[in-house]
mmCIF file of C-alpha atoms in Angstrom:
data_model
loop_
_atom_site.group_PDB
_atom_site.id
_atom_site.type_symbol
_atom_site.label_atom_id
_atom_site.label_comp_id
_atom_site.label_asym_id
_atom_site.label_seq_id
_atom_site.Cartn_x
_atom_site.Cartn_y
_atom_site.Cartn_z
ATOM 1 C CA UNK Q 1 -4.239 -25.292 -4.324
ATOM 2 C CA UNK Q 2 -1.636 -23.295 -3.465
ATOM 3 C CA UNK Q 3 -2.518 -19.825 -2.303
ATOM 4 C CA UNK Q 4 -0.730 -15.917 -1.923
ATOM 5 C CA UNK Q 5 -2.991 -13.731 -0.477
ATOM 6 C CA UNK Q 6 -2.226 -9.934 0.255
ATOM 7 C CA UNK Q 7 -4.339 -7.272 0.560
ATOM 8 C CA UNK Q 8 -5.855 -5.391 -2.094
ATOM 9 C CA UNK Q 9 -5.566 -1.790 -0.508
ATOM 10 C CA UNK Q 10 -5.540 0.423 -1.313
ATOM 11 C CA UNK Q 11 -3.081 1.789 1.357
ATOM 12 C CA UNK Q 12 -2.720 5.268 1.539
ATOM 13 C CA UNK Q 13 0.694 6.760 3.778
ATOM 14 C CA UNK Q 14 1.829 10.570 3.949
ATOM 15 C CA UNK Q 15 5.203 11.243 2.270
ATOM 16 C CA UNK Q 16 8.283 10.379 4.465
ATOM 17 C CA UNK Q 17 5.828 7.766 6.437
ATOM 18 C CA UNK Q 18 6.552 3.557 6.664
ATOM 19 C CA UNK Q 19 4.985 1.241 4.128
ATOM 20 C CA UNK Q 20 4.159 -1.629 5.643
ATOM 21 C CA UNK Q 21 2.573 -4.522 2.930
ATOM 22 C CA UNK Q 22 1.947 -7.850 4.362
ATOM 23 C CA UNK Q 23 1.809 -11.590 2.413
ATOM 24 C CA UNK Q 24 0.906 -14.648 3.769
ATOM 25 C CA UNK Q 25 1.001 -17.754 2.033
ATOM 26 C CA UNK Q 26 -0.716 -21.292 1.936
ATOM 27 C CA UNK Q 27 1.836 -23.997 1.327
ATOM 28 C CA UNK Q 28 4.691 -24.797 4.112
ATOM 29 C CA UNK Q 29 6.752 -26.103 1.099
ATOM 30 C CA UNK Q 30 7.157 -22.527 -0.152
ATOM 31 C CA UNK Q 31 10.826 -21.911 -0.699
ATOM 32 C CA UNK Q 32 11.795 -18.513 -2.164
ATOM 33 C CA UNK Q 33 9.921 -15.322 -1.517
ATOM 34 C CA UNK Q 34 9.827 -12.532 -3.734
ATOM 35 C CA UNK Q 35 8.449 -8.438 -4.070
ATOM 36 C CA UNK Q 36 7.779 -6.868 -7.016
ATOM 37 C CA UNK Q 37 6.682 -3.274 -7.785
ATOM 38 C CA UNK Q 38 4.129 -2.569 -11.407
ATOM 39 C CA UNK Q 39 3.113 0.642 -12.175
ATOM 40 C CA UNK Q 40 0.224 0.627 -14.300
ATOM 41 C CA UNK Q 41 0.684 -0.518 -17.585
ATOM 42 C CA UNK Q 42 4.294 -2.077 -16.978
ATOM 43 C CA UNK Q 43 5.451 -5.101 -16.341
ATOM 44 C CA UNK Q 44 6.815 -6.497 -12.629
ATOM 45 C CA UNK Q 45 10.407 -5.187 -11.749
ATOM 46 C CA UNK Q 46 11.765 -7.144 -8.613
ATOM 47 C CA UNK Q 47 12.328 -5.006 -5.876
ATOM 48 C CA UNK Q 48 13.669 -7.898 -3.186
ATOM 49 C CA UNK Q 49 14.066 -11.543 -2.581
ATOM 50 C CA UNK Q 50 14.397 -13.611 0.783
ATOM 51 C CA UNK Q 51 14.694 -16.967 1.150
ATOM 52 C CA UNK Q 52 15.450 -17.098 5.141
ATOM 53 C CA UNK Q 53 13.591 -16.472 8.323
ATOM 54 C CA UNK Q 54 14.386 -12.822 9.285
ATOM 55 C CA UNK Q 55 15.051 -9.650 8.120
ATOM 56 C CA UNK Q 56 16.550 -8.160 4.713
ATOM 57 C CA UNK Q 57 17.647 -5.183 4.098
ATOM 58 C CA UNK Q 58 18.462 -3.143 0.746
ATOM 59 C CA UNK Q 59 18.239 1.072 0.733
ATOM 60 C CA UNK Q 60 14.802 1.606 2.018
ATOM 61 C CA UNK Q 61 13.215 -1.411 1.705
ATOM 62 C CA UNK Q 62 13.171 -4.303 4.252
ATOM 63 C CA UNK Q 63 11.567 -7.679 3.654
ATOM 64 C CA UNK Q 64 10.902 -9.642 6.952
ATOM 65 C CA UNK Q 65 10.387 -13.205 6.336
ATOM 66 C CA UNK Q 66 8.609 -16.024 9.105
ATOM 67 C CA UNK Q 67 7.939 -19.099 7.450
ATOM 68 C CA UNK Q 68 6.602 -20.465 10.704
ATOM 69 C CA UNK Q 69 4.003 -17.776 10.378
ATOM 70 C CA UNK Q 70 3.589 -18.679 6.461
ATOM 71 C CA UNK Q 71 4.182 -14.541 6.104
ATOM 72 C CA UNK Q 72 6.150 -12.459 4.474
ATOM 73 C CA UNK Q 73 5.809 -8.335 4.683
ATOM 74 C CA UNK Q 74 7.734 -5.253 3.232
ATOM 75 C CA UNK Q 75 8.390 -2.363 4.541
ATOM 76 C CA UNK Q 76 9.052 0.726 2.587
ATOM 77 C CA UNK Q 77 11.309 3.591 4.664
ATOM 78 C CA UNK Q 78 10.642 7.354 3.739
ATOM 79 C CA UNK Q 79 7.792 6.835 1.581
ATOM 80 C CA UNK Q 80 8.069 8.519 -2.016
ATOM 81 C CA UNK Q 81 5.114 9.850 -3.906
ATOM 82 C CA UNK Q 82 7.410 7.502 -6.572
ATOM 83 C CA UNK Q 83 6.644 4.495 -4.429
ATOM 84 C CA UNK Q 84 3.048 4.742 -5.682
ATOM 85 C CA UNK Q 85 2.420 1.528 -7.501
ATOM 86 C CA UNK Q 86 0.938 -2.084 -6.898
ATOM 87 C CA UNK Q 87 3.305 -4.511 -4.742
ATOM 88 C CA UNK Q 88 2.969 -8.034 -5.863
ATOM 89 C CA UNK Q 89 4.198 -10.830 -3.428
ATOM 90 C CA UNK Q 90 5.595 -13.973 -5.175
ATOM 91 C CA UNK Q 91 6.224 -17.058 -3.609
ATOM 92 C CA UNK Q 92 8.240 -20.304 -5.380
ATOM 93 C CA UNK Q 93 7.499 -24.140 -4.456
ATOM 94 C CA UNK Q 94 9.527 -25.944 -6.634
ATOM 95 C CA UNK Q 95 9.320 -24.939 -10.234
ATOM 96 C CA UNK Q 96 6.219 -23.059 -9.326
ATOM 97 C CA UNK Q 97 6.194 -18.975 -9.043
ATOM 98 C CA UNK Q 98 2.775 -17.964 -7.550
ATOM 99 C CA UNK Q 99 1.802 -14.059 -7.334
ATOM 100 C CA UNK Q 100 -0.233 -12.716 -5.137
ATOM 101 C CA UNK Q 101 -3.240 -10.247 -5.827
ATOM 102 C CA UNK Q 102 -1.717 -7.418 -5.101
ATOM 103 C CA UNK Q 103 -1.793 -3.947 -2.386
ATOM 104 C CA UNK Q 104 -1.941 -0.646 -4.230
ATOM 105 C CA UNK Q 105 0.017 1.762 -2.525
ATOM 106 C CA UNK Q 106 -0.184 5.728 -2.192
ATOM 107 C CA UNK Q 107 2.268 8.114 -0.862
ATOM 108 C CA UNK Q 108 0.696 11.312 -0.266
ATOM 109 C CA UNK Q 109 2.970 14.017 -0.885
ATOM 110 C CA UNK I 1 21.654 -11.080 -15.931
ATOM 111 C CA UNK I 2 19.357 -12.024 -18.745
ATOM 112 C CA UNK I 3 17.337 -10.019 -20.924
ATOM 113 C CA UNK I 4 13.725 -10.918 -22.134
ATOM 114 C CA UNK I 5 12.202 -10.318 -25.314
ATOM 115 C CA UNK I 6 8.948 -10.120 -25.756
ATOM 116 C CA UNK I 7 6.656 -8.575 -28.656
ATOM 117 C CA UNK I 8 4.219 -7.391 -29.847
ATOM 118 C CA UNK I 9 3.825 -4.856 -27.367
ATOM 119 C CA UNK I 10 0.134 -4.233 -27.994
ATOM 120 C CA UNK I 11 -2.590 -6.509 -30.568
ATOM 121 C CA UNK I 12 -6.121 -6.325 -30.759
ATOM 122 C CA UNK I 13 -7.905 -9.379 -32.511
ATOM 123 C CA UNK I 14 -11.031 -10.503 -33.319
ATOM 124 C CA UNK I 15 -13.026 -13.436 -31.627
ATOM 125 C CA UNK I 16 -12.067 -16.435 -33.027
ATOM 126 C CA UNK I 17 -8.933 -15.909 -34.635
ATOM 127 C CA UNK I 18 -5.915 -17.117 -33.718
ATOM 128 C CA UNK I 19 -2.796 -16.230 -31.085
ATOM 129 C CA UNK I 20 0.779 -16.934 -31.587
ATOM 130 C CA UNK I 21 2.783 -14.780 -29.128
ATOM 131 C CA UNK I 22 6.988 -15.222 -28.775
ATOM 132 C CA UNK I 23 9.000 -14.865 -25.845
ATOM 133 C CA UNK I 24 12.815 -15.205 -26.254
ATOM 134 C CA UNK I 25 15.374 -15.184 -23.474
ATOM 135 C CA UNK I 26 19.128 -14.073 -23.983
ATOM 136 C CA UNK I 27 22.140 -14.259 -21.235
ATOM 137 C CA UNK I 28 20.810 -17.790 -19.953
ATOM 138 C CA UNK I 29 20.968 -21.308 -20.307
ATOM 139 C CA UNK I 30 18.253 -23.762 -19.916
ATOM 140 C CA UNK I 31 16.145 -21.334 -17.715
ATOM 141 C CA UNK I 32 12.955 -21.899 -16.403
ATOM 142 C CA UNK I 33 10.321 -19.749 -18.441
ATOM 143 C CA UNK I 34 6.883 -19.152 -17.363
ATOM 144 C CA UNK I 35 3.637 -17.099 -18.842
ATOM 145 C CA UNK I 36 1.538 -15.171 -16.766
ATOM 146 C CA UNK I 37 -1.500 -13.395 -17.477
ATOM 147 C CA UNK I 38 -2.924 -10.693 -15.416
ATOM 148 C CA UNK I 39 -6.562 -9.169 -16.374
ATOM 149 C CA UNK I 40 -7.701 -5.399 -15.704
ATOM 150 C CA UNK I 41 -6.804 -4.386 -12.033
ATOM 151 C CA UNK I 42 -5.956 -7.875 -11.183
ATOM 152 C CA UNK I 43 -2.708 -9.835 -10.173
ATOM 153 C CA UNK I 44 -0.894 -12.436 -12.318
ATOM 154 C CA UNK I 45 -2.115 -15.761 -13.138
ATOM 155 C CA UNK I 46 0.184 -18.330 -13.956
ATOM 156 C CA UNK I 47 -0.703 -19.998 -17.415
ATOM 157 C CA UNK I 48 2.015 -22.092 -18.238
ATOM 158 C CA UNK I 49 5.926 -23.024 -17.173
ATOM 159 C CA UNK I 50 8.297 -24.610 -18.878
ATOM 160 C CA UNK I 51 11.910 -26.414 -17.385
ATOM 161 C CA UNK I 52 13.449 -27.277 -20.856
ATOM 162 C CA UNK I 53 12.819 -27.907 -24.582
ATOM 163 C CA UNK I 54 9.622 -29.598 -24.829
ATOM 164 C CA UNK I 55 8.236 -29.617 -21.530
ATOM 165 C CA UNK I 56 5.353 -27.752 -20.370
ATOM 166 C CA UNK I 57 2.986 -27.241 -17.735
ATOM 167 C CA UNK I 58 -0.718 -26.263 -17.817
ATOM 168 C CA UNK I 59 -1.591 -24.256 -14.682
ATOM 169 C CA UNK I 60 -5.406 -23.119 -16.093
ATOM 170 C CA UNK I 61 -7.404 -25.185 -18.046
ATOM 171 C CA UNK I 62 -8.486 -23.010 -20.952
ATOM 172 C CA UNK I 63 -8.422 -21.610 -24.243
ATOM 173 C CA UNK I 64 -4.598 -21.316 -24.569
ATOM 174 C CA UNK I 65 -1.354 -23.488 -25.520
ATOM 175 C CA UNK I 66 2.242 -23.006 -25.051
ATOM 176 C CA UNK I 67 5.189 -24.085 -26.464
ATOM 177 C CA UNK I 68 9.383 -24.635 -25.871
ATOM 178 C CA UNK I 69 10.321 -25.447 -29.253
ATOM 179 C CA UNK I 70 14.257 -23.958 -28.271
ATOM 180 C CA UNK I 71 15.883 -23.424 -24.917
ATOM 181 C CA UNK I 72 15.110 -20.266 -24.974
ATOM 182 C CA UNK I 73 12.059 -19.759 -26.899
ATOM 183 C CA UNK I 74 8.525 -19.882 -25.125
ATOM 184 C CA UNK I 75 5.300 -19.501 -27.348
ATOM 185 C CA UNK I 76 1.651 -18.708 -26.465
ATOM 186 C CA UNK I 77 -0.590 -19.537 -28.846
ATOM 187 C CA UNK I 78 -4.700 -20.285 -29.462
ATOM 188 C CA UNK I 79 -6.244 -21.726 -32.561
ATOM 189 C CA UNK I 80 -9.606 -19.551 -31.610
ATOM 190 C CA UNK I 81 -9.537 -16.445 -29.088
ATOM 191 C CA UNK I 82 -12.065 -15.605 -27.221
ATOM 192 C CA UNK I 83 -13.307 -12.255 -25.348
ATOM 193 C CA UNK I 84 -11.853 -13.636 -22.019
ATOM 194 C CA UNK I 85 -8.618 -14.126 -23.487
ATOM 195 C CA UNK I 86 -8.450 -10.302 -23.062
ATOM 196 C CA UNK I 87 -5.030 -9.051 -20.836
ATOM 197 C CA UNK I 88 -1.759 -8.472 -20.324
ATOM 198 C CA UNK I 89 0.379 -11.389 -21.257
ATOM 199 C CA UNK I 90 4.040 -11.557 -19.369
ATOM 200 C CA UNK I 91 6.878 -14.160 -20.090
ATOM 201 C CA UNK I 92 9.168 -14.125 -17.217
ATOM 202 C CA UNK I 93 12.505 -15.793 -16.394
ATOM 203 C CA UNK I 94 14.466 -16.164 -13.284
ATOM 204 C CA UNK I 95 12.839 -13.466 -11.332
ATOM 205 C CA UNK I 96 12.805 -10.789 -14.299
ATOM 206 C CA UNK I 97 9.493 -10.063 -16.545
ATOM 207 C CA UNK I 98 9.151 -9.057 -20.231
ATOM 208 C CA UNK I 99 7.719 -6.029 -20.764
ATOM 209 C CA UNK I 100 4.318 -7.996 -21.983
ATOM 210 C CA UNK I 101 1.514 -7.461 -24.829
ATOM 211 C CA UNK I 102 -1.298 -5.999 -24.224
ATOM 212 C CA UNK I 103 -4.123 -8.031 -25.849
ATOM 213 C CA UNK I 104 -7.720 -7.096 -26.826
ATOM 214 C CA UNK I 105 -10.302 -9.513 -28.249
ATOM 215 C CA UNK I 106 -13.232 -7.965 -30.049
#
């Protein structure tokens, strides 16, 4: 059974602070590695992708990747009270996308 | 990029009657198309996935079908719903997501 796990938060930052979100995963076959932001009643938008060990970088967002590890994380620069929403991690093995539970996220303004 | 269609946006049914829910993709060929369902305050469970016309794979044993019946049409369908049917039902496609139906069995 192939497994995401993150957790479920919910993680509370002050405004202007680092988001950190963390997402480990169960199967070393995993091949594509994905974050998505939801606000509540909305579907998924991607926010990044990584598919190789190190970092990624796109505005504020990095996504870190160690597959040795099995863990992927993303961290969120100058937190927004915008930024408020769930993260979802998704991870790909083959023709397989697998989401994780989720982390909540609050940016205290 | 492609754009997903996906409708209706909200649909509240009775127990026991049936499902038939459409997903089409446009701006793609032969894509990989999946269905996800995600229940109150929970994350997305993968339902089905599809890799062309006529193939399909069953993630969750349960209540629910789906069907490819064109390259880029997905269906999601029940003969008989049932209260744990319940959620919010996303088609998604190369890394972008519908923007899902909201479904409520009574």
């Amino acid at each position: 059974q192939k497994e995401v796990e993150q957790n479920s938060g919910p993680l509370s930052v002050p405004e202007g602070a680092i988001a950190s979100l963390n997402c480990t995963y169960s199967d070393r076959g995993s091949q594509s590695f994905f974050w998505y932001r939801q606000y509540s009643g909305k579907s998924p938008e991607l926010i990044m992708f990584i598919y190789s060990n190190g970092d990624k970088e796109d505005g504020r967002f990095t996504a870190q990747l160690n597959k040795a590890s099995q863990y992927v994380s993303l961290l969120i620069r100058d937190s927004q009270p915008s930024d408020s929403a769930t993260y979802l991690c998704a991870v790909t093995f083959y023709d397989k996308v697998i989401f994780g539970p989720g982390t909540s996220l609050s940016v205290i303004p | 990029s492609q754009t997903i269609h996906q409708w209706p946006a909200t649909l509240v049914q009775p127990v026991g009657s049936p499902l038939s829910l459409e997903c089409t993709v446009e701006g793609t060929s032969n894509p990989n198309l999946y269905w996800y369902r995600q229940a109150a305050g929970r994350g997305l469970q993968l339902l089905f996935y599809s890799v062309g016309i006529g193939q399909i794979s069953s993630e969750v044993p349960q209540n629910l079908s789906a069907s490819r019946p064109q390259d880029r049409q997905f269906i999601l369908s029940s003969k008989k719903l049932l209260l744990s049917d319940s959620g919010f039902y996303l088609c998604a496609c190369g890394g972008t997501f519908g923007s899902g139906t909201q479904l409520s069995v009574l």
